[in-house]
Backbone as a chain_set.jsonl record, in Angstrom:
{"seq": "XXXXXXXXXXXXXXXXXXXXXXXXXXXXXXXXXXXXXXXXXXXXXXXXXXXXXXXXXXXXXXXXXXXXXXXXXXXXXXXXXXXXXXXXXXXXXXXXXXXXXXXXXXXXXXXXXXXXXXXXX", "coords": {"N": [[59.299, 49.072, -38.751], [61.818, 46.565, -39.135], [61.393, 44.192, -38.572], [58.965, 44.136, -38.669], [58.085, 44.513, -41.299], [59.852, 41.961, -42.203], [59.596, 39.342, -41.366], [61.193, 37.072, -40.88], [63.955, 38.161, -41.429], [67.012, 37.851, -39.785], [69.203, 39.109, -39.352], [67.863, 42.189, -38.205], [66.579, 40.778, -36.236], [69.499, 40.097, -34.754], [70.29, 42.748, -34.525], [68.2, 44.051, -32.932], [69.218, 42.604, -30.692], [71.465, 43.42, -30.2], [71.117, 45.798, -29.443], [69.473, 45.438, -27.54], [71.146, 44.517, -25.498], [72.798, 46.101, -24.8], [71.469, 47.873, -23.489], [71.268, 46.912, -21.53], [68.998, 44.708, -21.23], [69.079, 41.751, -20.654], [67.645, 39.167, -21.143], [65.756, 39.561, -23.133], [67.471, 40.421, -25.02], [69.065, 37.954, -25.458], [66.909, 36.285, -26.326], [66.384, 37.525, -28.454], [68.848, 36.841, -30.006], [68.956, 34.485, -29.918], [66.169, 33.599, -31.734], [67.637, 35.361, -34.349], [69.543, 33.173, -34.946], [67.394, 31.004, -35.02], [66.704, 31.512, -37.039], [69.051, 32.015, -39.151], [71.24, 29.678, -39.048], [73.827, 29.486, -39.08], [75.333, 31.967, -38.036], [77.792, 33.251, -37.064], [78.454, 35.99, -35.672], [75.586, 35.972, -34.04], [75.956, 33.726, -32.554], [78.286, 34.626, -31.003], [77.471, 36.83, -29.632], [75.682, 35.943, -28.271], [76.597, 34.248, -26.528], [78.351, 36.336, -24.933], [76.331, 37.627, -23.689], [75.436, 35.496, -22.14], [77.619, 34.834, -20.668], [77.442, 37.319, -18.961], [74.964, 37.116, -17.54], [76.252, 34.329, -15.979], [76.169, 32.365, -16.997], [77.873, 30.301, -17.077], [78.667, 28.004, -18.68], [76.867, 27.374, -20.908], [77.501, 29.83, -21.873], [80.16, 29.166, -23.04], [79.73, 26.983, -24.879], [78.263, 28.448, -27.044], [80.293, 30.305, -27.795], [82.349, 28.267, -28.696], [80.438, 27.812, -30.433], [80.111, 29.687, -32.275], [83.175, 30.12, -33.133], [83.09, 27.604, -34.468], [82.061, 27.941, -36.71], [83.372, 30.178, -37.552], [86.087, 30.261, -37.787], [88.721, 31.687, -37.46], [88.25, 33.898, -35.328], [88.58, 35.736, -33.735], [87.662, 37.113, -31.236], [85.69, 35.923, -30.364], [87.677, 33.377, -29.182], [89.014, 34.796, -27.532], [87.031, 35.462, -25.712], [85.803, 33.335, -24.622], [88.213, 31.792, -23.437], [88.365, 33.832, -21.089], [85.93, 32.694, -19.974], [86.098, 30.326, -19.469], [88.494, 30.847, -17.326], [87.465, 31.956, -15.423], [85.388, 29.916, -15.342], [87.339, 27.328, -14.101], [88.165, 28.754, -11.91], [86.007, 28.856, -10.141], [85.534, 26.369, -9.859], [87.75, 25.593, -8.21], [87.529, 26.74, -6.036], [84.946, 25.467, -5.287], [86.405, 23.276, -4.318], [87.508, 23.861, -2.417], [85.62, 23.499, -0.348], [85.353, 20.916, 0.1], [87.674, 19.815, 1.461], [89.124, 19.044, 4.491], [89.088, 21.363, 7.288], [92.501, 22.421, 8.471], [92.127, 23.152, 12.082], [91.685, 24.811, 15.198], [90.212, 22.859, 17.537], [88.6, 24.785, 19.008], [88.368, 27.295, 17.736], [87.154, 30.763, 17.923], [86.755, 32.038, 16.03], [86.564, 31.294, 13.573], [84.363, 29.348, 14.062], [81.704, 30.436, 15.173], [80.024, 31.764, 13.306], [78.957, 29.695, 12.83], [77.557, 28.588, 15.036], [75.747, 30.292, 15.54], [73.737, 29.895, 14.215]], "CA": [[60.428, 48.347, -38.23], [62.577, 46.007, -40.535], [61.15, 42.704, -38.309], [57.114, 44.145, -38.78], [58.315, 44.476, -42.732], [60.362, 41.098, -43.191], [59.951, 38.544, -39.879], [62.509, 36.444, -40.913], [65.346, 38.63, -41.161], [67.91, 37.498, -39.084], [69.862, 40.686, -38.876], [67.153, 42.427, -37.898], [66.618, 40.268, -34.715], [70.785, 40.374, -34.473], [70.784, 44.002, -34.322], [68.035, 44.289, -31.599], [69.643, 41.973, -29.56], [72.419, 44.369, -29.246], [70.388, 47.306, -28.956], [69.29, 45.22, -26.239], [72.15, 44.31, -24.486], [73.572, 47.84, -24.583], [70.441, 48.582, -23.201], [71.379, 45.51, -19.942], [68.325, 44.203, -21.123], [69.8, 40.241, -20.934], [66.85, 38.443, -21.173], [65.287, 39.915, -24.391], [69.023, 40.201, -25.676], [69.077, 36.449, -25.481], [65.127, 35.731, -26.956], [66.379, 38.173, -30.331], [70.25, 36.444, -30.632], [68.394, 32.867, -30.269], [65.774, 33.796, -33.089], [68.637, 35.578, -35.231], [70.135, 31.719, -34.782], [66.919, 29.786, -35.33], [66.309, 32.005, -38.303], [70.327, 31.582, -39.687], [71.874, 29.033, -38.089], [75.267, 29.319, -39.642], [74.946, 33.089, -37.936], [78.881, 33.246, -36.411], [78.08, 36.443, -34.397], [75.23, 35.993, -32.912], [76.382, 33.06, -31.519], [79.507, 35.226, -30.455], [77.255, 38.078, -28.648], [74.799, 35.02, -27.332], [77.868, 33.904, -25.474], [78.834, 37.625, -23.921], [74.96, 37.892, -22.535], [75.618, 34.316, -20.764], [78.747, 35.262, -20.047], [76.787, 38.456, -17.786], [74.263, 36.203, -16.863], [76.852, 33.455, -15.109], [75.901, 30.6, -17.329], [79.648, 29.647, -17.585], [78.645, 26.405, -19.715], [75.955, 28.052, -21.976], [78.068, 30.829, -22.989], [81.327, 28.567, -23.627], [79.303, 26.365, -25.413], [77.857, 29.198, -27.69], [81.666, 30.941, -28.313], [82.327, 27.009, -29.398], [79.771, 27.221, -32.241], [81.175, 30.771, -33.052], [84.396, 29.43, -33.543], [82.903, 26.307, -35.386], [81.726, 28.672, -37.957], [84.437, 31.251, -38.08], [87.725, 29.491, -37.024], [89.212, 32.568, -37.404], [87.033, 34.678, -34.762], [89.412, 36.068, -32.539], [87.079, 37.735, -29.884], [85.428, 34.451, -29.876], [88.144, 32.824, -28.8], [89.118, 34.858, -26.501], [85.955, 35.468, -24.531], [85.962, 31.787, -24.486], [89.232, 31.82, -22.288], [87.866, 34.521, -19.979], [84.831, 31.783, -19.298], [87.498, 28.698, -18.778], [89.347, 30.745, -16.287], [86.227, 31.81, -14.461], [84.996, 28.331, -14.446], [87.81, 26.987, -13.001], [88.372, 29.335, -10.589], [85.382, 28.682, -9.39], [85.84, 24.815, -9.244], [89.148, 25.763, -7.452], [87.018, 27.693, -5.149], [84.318, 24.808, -4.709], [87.376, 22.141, -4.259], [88.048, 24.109, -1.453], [85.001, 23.13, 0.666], [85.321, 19.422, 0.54], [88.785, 19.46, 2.305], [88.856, 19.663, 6.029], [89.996, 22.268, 7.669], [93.128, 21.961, 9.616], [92.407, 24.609, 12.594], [91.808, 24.158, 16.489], [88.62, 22.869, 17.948], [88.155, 26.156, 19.83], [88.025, 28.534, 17.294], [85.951, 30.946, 17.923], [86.284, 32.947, 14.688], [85.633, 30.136, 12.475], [83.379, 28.226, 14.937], [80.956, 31.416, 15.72], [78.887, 31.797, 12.58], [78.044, 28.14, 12.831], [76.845, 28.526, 16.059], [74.64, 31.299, 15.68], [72.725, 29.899, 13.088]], "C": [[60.727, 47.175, -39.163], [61.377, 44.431, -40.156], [59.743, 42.713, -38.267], [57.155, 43.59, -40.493], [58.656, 42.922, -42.981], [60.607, 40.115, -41.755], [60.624, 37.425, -40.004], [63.918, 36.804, -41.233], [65.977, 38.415, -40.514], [68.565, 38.299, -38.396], [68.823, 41.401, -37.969], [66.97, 42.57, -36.391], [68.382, 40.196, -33.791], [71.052, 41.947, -33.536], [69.916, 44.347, -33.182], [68.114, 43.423, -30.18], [71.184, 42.408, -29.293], [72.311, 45.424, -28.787], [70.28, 46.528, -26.902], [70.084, 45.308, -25.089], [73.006, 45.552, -23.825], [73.012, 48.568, -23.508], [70.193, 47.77, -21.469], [69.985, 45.121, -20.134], [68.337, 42.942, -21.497], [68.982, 39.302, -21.504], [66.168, 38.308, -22.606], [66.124, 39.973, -25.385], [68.938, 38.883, -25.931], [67.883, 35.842, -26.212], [65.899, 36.416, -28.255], [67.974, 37.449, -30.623], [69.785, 34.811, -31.027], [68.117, 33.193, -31.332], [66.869, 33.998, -34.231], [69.392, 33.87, -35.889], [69.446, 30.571, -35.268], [66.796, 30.32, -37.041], [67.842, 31.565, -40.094], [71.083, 30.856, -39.226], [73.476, 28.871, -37.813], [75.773, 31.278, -39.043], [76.425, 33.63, -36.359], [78.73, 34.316, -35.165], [77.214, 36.638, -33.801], [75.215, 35.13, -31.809], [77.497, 33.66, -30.566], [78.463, 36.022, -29.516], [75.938, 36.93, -27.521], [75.875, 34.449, -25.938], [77.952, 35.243, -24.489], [77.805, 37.895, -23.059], [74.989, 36.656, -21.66], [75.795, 34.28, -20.013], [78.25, 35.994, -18.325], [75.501, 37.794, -16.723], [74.677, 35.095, -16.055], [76.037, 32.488, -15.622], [76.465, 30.416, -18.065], [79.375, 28.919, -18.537], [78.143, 27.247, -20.964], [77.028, 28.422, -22.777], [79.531, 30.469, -23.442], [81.001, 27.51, -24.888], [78.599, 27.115, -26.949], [79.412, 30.128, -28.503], [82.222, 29.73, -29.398], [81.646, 27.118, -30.709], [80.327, 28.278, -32.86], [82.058, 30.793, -33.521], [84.328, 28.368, -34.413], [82.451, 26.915, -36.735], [82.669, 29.454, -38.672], [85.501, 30.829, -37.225], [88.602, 30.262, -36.26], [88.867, 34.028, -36.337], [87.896, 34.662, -33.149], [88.834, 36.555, -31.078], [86.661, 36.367, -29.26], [86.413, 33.465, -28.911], [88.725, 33.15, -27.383], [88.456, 35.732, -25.37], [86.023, 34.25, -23.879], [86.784, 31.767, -22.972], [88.896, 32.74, -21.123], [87.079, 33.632, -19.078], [85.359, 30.451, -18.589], [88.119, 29.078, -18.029], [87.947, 30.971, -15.041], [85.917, 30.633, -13.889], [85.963, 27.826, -13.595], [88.71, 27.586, -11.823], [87.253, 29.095, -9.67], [85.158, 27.415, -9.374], [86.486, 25.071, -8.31], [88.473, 26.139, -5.931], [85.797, 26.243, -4.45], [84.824, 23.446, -4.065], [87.411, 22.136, -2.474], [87.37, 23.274, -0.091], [84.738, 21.774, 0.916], [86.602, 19.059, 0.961], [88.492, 20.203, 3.618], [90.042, 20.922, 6.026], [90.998, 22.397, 8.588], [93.106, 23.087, 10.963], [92.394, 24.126, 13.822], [90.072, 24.169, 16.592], [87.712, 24.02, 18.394], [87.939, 27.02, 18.829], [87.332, 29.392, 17.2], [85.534, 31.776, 16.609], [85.621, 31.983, 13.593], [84.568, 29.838, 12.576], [81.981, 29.481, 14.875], [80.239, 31.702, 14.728], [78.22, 30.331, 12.562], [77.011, 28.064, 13.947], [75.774, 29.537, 16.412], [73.882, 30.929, 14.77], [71.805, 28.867, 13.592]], "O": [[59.85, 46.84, -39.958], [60.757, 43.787, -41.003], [59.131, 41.695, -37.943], [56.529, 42.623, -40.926], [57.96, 42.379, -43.84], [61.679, 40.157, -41.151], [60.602, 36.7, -39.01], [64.859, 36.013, -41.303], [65.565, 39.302, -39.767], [68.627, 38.352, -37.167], [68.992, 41.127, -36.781], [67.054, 43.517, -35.609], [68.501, 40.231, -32.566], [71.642, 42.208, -32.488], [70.509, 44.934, -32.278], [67.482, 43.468, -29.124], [71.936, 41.921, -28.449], [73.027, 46.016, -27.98], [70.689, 46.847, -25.786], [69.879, 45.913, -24.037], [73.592, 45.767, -22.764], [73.516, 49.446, -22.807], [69.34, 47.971, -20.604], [69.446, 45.139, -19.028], [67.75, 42.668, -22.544], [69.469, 38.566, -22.362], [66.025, 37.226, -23.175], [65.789, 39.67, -26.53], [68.602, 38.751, -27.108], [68.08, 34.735, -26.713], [65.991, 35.63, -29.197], [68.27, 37.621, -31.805], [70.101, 34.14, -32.009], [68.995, 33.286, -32.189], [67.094, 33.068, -35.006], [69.647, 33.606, -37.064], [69.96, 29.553, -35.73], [66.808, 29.575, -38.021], [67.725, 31.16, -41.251], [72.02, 31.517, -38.78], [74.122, 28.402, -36.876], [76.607, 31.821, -39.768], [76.213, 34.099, -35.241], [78.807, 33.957, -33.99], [77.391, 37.408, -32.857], [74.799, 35.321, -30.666], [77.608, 33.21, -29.425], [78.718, 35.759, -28.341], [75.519, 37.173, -26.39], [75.703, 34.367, -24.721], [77.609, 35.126, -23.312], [78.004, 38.303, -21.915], [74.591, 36.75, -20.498], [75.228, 34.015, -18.953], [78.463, 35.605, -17.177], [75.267, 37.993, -15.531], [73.793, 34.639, -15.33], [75.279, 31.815, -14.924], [76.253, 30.303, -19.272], [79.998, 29.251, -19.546], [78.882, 27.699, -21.838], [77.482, 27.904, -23.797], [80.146, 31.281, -24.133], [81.847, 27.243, -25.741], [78.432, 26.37, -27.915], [79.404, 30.479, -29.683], [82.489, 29.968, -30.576], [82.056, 26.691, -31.788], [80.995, 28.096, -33.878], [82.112, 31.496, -34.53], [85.301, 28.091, -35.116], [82.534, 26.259, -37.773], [82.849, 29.51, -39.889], [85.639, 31.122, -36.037], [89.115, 30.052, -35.161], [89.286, 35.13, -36.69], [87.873, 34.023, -32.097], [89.432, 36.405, -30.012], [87.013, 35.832, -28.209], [85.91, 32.851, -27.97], [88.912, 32.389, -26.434], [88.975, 36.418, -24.489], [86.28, 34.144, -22.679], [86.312, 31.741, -21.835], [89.233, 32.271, -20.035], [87.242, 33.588, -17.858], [85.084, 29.842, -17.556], [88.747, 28.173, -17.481], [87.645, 30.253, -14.088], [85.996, 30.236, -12.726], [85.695, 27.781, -12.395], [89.589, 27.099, -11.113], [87.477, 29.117, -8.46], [84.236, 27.228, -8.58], [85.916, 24.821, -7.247], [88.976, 25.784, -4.865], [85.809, 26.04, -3.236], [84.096, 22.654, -3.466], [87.379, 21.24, -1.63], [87.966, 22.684, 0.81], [83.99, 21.426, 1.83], [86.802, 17.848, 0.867], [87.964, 21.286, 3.871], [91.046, 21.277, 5.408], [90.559, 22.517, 9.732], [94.022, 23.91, 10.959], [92.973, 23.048, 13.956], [89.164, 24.867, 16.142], [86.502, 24.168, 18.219], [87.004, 27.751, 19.155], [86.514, 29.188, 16.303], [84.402, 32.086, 16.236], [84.536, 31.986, 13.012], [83.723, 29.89, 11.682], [81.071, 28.947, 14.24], [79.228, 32.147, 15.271], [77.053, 30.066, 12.277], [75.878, 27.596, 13.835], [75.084, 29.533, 17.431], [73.145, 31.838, 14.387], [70.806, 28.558, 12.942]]}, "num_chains": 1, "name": "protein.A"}
């Protein structure tokens, strides 16, 4: 294997961190795109595919923050950019969504549809 032969290849660890991911294995996907990263740091896509395993993982910030350096490397890095925007509408849809629960609710005291999981708990 290339990374028994040469353990600082970069690629190497790139390429089985898409085997991985192909493979929905997120976790190990993410341990070989890091390395690839600590190994090249200037390493445009694996910051790009470190982002898309975030992405699947729901760590909105992370993986906007990781498309960011992708883009800081390759300006020009069209997927990058717009994975990116996929993650900025997510997020704030789900602000939008957590906005919701710190406004009252205008309804009637009685309700029992509303009221009735509260009260069973």
């Amino acid at each position: 294997m290339a990374i028994d032969l040469k353990p600082d290849f970069a690629v190497a660890y790139y390429n089985r961190g898409l085997v991985l991911h192909e493979l929905g294995s997120l976790d190990l996907s993410l341990k070989n795109y890091d390395r690839a990263i600590d190994l090249r740091p200037d390493y445009a896509e694996a910051y790009y595919n470190r982002g898309n395993v975030l992405h699947e993982l729901k760590e909105l910030c992370a993986a906007i923050k990781s498309y960011n350096k992708a883009i800081d490397l390759k300006p020009d890095y069209g997927k990058a950019y717009h994975n990116r925007e996929i993650v900025l509408k997510e997020l704030k849809e789900l602000d939008a969504k957590l906005q919701m629960y710190d406004r009252p609710i205008p309804v009637k005291p009685n309700c029992e549809i509303l009221y009735a999981p509260i009260r069973s708990a």
